[in-house]
PDB file of C-alpha atoms in Angstrom:
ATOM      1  CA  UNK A   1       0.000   0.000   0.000  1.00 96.00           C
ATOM      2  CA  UNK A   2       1.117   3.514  -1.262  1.00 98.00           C
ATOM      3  CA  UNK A   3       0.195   6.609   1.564  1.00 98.00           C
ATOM      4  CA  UNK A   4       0.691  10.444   0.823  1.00 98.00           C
ATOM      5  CA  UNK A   5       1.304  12.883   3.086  1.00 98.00           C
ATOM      6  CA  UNK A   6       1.481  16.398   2.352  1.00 98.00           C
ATOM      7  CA  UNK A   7       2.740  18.355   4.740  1.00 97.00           C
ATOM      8  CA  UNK A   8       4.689  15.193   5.795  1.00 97.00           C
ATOM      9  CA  UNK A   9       8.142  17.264   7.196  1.00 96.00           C
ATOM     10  CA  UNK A  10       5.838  19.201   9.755  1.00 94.00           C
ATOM     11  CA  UNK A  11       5.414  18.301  13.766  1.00 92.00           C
ATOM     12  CA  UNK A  12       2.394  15.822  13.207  1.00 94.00           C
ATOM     13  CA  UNK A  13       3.297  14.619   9.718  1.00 96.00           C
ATOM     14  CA  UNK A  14       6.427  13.513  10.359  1.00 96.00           C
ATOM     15  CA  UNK A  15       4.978  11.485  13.604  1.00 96.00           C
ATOM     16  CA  UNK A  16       2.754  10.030  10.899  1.00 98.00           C
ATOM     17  CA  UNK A  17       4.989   9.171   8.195  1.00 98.00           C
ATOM     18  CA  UNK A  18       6.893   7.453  10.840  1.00 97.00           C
ATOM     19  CA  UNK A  19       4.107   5.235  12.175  1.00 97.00           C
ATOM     20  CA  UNK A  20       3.391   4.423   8.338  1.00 98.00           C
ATOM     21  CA  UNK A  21       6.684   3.141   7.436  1.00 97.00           C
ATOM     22  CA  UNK A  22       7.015   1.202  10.347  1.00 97.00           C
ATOM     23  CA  UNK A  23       3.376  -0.371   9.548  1.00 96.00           C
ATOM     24  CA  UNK A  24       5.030  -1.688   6.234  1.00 97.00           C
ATOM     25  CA  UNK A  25       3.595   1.364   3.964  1.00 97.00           C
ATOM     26  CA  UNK A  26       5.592   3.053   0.664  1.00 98.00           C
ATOM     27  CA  UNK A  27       5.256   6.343   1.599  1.00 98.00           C
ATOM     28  CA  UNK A  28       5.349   9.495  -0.515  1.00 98.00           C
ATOM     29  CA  UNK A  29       5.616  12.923   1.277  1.00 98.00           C
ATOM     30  CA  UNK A  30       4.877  16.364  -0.094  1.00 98.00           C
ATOM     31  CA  UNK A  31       6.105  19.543   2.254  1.00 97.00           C
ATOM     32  CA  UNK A  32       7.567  23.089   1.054  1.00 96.00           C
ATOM     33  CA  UNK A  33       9.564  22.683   4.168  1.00 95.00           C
ATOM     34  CA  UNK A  34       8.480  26.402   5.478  1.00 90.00           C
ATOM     35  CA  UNK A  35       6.939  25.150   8.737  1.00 87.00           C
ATOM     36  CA  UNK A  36       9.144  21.591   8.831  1.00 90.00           C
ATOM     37  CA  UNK A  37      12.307  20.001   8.290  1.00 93.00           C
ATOM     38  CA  UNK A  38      13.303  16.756   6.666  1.00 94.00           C
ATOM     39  CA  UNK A  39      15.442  15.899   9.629  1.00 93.00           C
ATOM     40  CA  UNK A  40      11.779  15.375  11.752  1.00 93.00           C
ATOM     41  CA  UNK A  41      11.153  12.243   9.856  1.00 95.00           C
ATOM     42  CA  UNK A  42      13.423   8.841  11.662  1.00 93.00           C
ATOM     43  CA  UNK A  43      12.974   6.776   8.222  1.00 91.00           C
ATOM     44  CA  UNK A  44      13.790   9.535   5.566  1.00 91.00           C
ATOM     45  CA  UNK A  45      15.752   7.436   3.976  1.00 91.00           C
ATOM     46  CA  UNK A  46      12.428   4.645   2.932  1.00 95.00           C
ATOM     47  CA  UNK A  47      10.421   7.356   1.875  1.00 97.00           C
ATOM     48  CA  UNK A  48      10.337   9.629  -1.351  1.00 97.00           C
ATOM     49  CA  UNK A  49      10.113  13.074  -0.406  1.00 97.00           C
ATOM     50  CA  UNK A  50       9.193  16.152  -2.835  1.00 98.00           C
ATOM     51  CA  UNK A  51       9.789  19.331  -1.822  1.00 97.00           C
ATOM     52  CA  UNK A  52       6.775  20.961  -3.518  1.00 97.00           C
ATOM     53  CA  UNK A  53       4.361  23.396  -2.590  1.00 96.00           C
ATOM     54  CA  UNK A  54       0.927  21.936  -2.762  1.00 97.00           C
ATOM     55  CA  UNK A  55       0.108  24.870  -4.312  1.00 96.00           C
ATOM     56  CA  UNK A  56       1.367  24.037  -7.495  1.00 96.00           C
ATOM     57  CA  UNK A  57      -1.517  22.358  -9.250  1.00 95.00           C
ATOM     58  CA  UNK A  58       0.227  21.240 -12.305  1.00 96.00           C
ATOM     59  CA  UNK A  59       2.524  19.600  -9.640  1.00 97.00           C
ATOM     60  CA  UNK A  60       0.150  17.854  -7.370  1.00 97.00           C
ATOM     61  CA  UNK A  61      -1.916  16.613 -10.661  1.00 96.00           C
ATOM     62  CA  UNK A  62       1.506  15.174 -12.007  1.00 96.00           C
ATOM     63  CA  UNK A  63       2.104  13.457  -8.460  1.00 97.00           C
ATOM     64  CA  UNK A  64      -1.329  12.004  -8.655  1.00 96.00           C
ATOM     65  CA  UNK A  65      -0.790  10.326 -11.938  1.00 95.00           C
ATOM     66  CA  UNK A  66       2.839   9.186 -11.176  1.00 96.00           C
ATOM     67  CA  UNK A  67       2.397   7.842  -7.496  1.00 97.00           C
ATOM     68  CA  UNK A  68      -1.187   6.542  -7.697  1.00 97.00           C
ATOM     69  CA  UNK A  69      -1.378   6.685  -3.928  1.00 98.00           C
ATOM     70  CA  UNK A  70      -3.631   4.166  -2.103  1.00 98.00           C
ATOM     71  CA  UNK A  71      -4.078   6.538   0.933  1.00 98.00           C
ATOM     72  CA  UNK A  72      -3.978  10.295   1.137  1.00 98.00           C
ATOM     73  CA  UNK A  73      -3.486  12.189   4.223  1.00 98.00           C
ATOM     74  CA  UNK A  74      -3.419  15.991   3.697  1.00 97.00           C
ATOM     75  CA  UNK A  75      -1.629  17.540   6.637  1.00 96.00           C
ATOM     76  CA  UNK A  76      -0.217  20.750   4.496  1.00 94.00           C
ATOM     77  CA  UNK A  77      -1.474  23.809   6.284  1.00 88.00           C
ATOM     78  CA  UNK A  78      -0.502  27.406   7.734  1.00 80.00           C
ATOM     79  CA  UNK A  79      -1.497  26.535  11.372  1.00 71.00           C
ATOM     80  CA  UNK A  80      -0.743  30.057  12.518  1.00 69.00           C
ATOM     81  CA  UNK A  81      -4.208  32.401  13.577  1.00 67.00           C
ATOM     82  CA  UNK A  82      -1.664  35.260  13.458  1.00 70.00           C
ATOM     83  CA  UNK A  83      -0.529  34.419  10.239  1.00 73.00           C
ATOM     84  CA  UNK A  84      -3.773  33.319   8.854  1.00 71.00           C
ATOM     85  CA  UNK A  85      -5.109  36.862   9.413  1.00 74.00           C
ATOM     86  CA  UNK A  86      -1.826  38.662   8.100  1.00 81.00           C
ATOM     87  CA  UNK A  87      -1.825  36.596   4.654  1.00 81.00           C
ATOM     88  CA  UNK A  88      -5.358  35.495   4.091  1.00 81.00           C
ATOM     89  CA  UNK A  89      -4.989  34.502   0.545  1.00 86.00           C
ATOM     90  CA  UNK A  90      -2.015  32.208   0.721  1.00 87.00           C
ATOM     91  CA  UNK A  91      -3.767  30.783   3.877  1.00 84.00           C
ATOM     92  CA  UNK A  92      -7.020  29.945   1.837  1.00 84.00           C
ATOM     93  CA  UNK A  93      -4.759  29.006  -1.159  1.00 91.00           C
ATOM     94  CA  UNK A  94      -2.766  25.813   0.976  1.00 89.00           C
ATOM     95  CA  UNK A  95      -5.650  25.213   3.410  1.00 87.00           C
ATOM     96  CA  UNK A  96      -8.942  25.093   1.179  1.00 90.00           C
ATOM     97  CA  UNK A  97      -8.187  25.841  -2.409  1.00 95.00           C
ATOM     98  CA  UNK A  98      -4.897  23.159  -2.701  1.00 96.00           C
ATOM     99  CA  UNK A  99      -7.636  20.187  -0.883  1.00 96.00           C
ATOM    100  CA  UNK A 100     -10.073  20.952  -3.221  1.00 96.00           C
ATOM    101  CA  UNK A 101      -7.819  20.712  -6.269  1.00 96.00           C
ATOM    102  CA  UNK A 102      -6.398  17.556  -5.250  1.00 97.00           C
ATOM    103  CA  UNK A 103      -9.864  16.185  -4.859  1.00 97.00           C
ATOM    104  CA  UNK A 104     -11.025  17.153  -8.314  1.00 96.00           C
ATOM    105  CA  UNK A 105      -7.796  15.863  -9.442  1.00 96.00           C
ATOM    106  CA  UNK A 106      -8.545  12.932  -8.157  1.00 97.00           C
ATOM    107  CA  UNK A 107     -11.977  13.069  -9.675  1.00 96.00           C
ATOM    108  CA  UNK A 108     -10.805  13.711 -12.997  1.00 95.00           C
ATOM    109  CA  UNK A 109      -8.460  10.534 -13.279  1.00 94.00           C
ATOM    110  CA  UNK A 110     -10.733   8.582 -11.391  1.00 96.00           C
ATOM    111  CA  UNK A 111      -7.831   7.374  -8.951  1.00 96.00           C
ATOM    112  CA  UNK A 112      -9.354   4.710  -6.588  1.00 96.00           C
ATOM    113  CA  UNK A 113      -8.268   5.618  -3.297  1.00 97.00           C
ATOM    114  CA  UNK A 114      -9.004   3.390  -0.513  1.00 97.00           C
ATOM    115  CA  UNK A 115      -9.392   6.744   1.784  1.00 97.00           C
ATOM    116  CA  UNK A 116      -8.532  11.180   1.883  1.00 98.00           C
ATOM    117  CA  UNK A 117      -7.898  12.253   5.777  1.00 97.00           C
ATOM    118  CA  UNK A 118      -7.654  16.244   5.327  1.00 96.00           C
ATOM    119  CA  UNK A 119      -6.898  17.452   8.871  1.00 93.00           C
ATOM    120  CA  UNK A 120      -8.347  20.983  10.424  1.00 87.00           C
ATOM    121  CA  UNK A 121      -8.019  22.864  13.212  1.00 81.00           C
ATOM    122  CA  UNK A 122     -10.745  22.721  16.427  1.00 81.00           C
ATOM    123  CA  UNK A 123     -10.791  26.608  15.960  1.00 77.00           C
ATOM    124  CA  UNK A 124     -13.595  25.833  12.928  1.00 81.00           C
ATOM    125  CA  UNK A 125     -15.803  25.815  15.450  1.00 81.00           C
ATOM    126  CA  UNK A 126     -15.300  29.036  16.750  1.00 81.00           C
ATOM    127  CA  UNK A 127     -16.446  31.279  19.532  1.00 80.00           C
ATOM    128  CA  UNK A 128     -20.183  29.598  19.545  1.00 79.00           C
ATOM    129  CA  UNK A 129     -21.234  28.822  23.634  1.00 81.00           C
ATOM    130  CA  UNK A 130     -21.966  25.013  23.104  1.00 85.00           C
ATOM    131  CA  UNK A 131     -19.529  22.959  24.811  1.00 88.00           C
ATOM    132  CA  UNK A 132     -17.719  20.434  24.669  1.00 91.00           C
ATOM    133  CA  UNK A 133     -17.817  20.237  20.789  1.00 86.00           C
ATOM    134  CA  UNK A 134     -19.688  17.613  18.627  1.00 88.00           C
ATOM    135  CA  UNK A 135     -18.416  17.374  15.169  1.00 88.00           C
ATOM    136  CA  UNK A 136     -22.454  17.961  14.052  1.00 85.00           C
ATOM    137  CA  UNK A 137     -21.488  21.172  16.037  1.00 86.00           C
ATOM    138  CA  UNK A 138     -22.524  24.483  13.505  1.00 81.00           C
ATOM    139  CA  UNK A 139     -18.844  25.880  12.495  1.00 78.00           C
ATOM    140  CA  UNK A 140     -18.109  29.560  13.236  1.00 70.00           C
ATOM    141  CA  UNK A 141     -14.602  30.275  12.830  1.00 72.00           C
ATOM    142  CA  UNK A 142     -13.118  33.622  13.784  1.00 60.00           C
ATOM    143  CA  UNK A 143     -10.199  33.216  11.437  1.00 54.00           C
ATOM    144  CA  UNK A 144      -9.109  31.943   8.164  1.00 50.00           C
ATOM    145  CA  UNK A 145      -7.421  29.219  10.057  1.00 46.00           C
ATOM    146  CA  UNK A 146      -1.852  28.251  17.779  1.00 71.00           C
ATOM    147  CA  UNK A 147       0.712  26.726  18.653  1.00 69.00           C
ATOM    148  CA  UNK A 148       1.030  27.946  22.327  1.00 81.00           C
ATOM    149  CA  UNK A 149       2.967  25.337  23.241  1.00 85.00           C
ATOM    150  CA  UNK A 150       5.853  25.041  20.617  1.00 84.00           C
ATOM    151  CA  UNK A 151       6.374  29.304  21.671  1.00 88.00           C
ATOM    152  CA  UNK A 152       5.869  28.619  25.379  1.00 92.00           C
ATOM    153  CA  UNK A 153       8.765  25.802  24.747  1.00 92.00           C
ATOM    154  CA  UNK A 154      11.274  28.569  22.698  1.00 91.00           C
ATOM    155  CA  UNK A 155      10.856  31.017  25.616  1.00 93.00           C
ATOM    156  CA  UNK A 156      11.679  28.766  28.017  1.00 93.00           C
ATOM    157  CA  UNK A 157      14.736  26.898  26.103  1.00 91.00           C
ATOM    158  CA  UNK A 158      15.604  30.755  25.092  1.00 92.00           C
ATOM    159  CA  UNK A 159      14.998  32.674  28.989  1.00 91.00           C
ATOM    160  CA  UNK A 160      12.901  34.703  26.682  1.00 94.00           C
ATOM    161  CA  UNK A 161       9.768  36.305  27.761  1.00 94.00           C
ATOM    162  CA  UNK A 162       6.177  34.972  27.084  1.00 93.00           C
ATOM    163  CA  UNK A 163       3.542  37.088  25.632  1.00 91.00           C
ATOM    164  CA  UNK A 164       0.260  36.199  27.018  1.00 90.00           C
ATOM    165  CA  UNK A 165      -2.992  37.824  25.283  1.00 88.00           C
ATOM    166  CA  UNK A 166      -5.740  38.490  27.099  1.00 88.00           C
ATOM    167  CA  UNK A 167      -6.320  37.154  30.888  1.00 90.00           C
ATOM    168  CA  UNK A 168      -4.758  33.266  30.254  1.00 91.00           C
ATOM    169  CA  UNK A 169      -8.395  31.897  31.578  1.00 92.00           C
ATOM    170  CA  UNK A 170      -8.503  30.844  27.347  1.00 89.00           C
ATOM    171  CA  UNK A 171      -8.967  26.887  27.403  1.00 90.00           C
ATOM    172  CA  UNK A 172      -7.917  24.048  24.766  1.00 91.00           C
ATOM    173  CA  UNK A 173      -8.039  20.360  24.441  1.00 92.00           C
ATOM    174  CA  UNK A 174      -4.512  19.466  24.268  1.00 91.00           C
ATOM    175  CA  UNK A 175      -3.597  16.443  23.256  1.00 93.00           C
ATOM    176  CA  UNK A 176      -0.529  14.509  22.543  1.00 94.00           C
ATOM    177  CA  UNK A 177       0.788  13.797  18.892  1.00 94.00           C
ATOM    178  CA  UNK A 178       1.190  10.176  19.846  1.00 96.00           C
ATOM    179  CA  UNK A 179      -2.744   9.837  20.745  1.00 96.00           C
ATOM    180  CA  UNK A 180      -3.117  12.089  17.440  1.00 96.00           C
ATOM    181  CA  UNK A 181      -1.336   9.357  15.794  1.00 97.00           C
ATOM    182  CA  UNK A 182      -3.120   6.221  17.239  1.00 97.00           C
ATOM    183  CA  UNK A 183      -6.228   8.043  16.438  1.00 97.00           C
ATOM    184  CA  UNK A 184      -5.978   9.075  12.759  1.00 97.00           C
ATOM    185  CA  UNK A 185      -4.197   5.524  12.406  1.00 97.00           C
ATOM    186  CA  UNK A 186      -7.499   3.838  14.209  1.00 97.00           C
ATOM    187  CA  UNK A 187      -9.732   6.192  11.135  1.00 97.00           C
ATOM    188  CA  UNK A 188      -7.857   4.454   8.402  1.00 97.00           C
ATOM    189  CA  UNK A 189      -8.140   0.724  10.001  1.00 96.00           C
ATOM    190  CA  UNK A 190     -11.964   1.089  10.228  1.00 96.00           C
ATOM    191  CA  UNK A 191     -11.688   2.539   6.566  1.00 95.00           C
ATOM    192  CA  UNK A 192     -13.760   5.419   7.881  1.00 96.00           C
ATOM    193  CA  UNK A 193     -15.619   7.200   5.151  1.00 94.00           C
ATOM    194  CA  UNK A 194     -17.549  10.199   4.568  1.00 94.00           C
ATOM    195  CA  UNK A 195     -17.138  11.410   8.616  1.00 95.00           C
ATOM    196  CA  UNK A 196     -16.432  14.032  10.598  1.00 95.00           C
ATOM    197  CA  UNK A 197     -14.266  13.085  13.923  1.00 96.00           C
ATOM    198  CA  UNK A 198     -12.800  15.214  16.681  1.00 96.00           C
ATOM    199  CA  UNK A 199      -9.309  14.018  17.693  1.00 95.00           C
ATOM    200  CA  UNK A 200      -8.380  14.872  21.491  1.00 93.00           C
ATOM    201  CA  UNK A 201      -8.611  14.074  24.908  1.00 93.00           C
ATOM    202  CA  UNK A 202     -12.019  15.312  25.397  1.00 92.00           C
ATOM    203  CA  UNK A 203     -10.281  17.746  28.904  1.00 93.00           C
ATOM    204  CA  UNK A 204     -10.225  21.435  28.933  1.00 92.00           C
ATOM    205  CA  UNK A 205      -7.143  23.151  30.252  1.00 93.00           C
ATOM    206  CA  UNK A 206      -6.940  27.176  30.443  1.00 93.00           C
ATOM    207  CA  UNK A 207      -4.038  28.148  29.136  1.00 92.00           C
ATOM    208  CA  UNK A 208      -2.980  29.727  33.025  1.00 94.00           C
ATOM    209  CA  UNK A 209      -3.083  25.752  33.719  1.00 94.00           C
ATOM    210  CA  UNK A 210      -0.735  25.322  31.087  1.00 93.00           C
ATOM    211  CA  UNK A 211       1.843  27.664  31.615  1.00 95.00           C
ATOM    212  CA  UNK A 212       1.926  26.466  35.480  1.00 96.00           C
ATOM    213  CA  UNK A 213       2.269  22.945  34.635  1.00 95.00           C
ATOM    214  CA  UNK A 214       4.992  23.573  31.892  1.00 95.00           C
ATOM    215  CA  UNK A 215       7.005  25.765  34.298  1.00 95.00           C
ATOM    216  CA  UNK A 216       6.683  23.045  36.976  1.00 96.00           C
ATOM    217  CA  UNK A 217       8.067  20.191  34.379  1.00 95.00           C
ATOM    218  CA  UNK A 218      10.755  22.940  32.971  1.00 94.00           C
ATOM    219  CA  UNK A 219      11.844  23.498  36.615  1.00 94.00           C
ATOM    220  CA  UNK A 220      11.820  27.436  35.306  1.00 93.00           C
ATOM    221  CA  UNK A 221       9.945  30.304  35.284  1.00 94.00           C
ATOM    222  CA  UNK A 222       8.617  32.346  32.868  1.00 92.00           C
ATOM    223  CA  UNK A 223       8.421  35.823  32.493  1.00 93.00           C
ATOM    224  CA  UNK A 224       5.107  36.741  31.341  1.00 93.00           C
ATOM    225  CA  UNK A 225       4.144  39.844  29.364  1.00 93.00           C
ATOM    226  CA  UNK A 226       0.602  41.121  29.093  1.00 91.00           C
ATOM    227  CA  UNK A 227      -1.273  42.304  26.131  1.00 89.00           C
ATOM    228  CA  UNK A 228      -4.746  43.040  24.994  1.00 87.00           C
ATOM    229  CA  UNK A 229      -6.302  39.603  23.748  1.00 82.00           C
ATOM    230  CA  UNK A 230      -6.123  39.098  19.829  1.00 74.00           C
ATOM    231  CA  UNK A 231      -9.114  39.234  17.458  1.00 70.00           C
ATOM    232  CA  UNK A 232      -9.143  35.511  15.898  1.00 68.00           C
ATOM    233  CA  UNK A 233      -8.775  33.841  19.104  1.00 75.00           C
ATOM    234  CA  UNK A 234     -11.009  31.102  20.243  1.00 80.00           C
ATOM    235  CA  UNK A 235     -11.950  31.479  24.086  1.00 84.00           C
ATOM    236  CA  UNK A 236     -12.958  27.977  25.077  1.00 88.00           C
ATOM    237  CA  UNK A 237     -12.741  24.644  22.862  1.00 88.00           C
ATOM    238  CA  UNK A 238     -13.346  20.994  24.002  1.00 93.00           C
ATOM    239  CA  UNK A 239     -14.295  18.609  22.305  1.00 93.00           C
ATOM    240  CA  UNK A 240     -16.781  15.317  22.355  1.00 94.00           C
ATOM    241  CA  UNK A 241     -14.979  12.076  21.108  1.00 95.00           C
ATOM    242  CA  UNK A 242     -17.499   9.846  21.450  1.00 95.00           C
ATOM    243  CA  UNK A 243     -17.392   9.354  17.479  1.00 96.00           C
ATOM    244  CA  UNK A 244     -13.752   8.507  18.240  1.00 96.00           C
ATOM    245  CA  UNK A 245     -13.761   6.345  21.328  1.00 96.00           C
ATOM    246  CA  UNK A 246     -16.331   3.855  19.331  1.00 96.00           C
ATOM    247  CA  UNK A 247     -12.889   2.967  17.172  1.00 97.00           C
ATOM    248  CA  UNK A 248     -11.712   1.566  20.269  1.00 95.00           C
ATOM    249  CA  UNK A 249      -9.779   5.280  21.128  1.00 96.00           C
ATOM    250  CA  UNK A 250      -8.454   5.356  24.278  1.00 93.00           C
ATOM    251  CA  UNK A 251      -5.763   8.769  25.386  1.00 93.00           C
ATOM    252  CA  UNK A 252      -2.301   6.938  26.393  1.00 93.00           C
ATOM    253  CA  UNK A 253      -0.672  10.347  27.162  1.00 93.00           C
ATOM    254  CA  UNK A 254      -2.546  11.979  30.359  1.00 92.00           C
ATOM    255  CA  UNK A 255      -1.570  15.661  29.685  1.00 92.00           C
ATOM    256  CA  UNK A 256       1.045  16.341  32.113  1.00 94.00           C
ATOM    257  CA  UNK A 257       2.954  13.042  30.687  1.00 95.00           C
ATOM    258  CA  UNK A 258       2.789  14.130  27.262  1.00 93.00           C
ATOM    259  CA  UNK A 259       4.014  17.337  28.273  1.00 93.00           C
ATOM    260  CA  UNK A 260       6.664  16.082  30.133  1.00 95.00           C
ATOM    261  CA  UNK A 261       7.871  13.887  27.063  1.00 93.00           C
ATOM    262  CA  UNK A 262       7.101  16.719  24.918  1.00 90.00           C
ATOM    263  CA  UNK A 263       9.645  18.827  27.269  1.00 91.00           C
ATOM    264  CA  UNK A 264      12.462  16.289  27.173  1.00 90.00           C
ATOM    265  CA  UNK A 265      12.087  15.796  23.182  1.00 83.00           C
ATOM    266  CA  UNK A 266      12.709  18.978  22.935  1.00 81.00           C
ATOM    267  CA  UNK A 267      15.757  19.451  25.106  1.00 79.00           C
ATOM    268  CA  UNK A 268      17.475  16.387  23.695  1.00 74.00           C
ATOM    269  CA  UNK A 269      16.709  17.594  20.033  1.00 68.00           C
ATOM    270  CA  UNK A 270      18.756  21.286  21.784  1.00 62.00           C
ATOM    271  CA  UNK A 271      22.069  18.860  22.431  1.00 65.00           C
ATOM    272  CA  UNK A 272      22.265  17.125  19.593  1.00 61.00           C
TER     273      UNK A 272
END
């Protein structure tokens, strides 16, 4: 079996592409290599690797007819609400226009895919008061797409300080990319089609919570700047995985584990 992963160099693609070699797949990654680095992915060396925008339709149709992928996972995104709002066009080209391309592409040639996982972002859902999230939930998003933790990780590795918008009482579902990993590899096992399913640990944290917690495992403080909260901000998202926990999903990384490992990862990636 063939898999493609765009976006495949990134923090959770790489994780993937990983897990998909080691389950005996030929795997094919796509990434411009603007938000990841080849060196993320252990097995490198078994996969074929283009570094492509997905942008680049002519591209991305040539892939398709070359490759003839069994499995497509579209990762590729600008996961960035600051950025999202700053370049609104190029974020609506990779995150919406690029999937829907690929999918007519795919159309066109009539490519018989076994399964397309395009990943998005729990901020779709928006500021709406219904909690925790069901994925019939109505979508409102307040942006055209935050990686708190991957910036609260560079201040701390870099004693620089930590600029927190608004009052910090902001909560997310965190969860771990190795539960992110059992889960989407649990959607393509049950062949899921045609479905909608929140991935996460179904727990909301306020991002106060977080910072404490992360300071406790970093043995180190932060200092913490204030500033006036940004528009495109989510206030409070958790989500339902009852869809999810009916593929036999169960969290292996309770959140101050995975931050722990997370924390350590990150430290040994510093020394080497």
């Amino acid at each position: 079996m063939k898999a493609l992963v765009t976006g495949g160099a990134g923090f959770i693609g790489s994780h993937l592409v990983d897990h998909l070699v080691e389950s005996g797949f030929e795997v094919v990654v796509v990434d411009d290599l603007s938000m990841g680095a080849i060196s993320n992915i252990k097995h490198w060396e078994q996969i074929t690797i283009y570094v492509a925008d997905v942008c680049d339709d002519k591209f991305m149709q040539q892939l398709l007819a070359d490759e003839r992928p069994d499995y497509i996972y579209f990762l590729a995104a600008i996961a960035s609400v600051a950025d999202s709002i700053e370049r609104p066009a190029e974020t609506h080209a990779v995150n919406h226009t690029a999937v829907f391309n690929l999918l007519e592409h795919i159309r066109q040639i009539r490519l018989p895919i076994k399964q397309f996982l395009f990943t998005s972002s729990a901020a779709v859902y928006g500021n709406l008061p219904e909690l925790p999230k069901r994925e019939d939930s109505r979508v409102a998003p307040v942006s055209p797409y935050s990686g708190v933790l991957s910036i609260l990780t560079d201040c701390l590795k870099t004693q620089r300080p930590f600029t927190l918008f608004g009052d910090g009482t902001q909560t997310r579902d965190f969860v771990y990319v190795s539960d992110v990993i059992k889960a989407l590899w649990l959607i393509t096992e049950h062949q899921v089609q045609h479905e909608v399913i929140n991935i996460a640990n179904g727990l909301e944290t306020s991002l106060n919570g977080i910072i404490q917690m992360y300071q406790e495992i970093a043995g180190q403080q932060l200092e913490i700047k204030r500033a006036e909260q940004r528009g495109g901000e989510v206030d409070h998202s958790v989500a339902s995985i009852g869809k999810l926990a009916r593929l036999n999903y169960e969290s292996e990384w309770p959140l101050r584990r995975g931050l722990t490992k997370y924390w350590e990862g990150e430290c040994e990636h510093a020394r080497s």
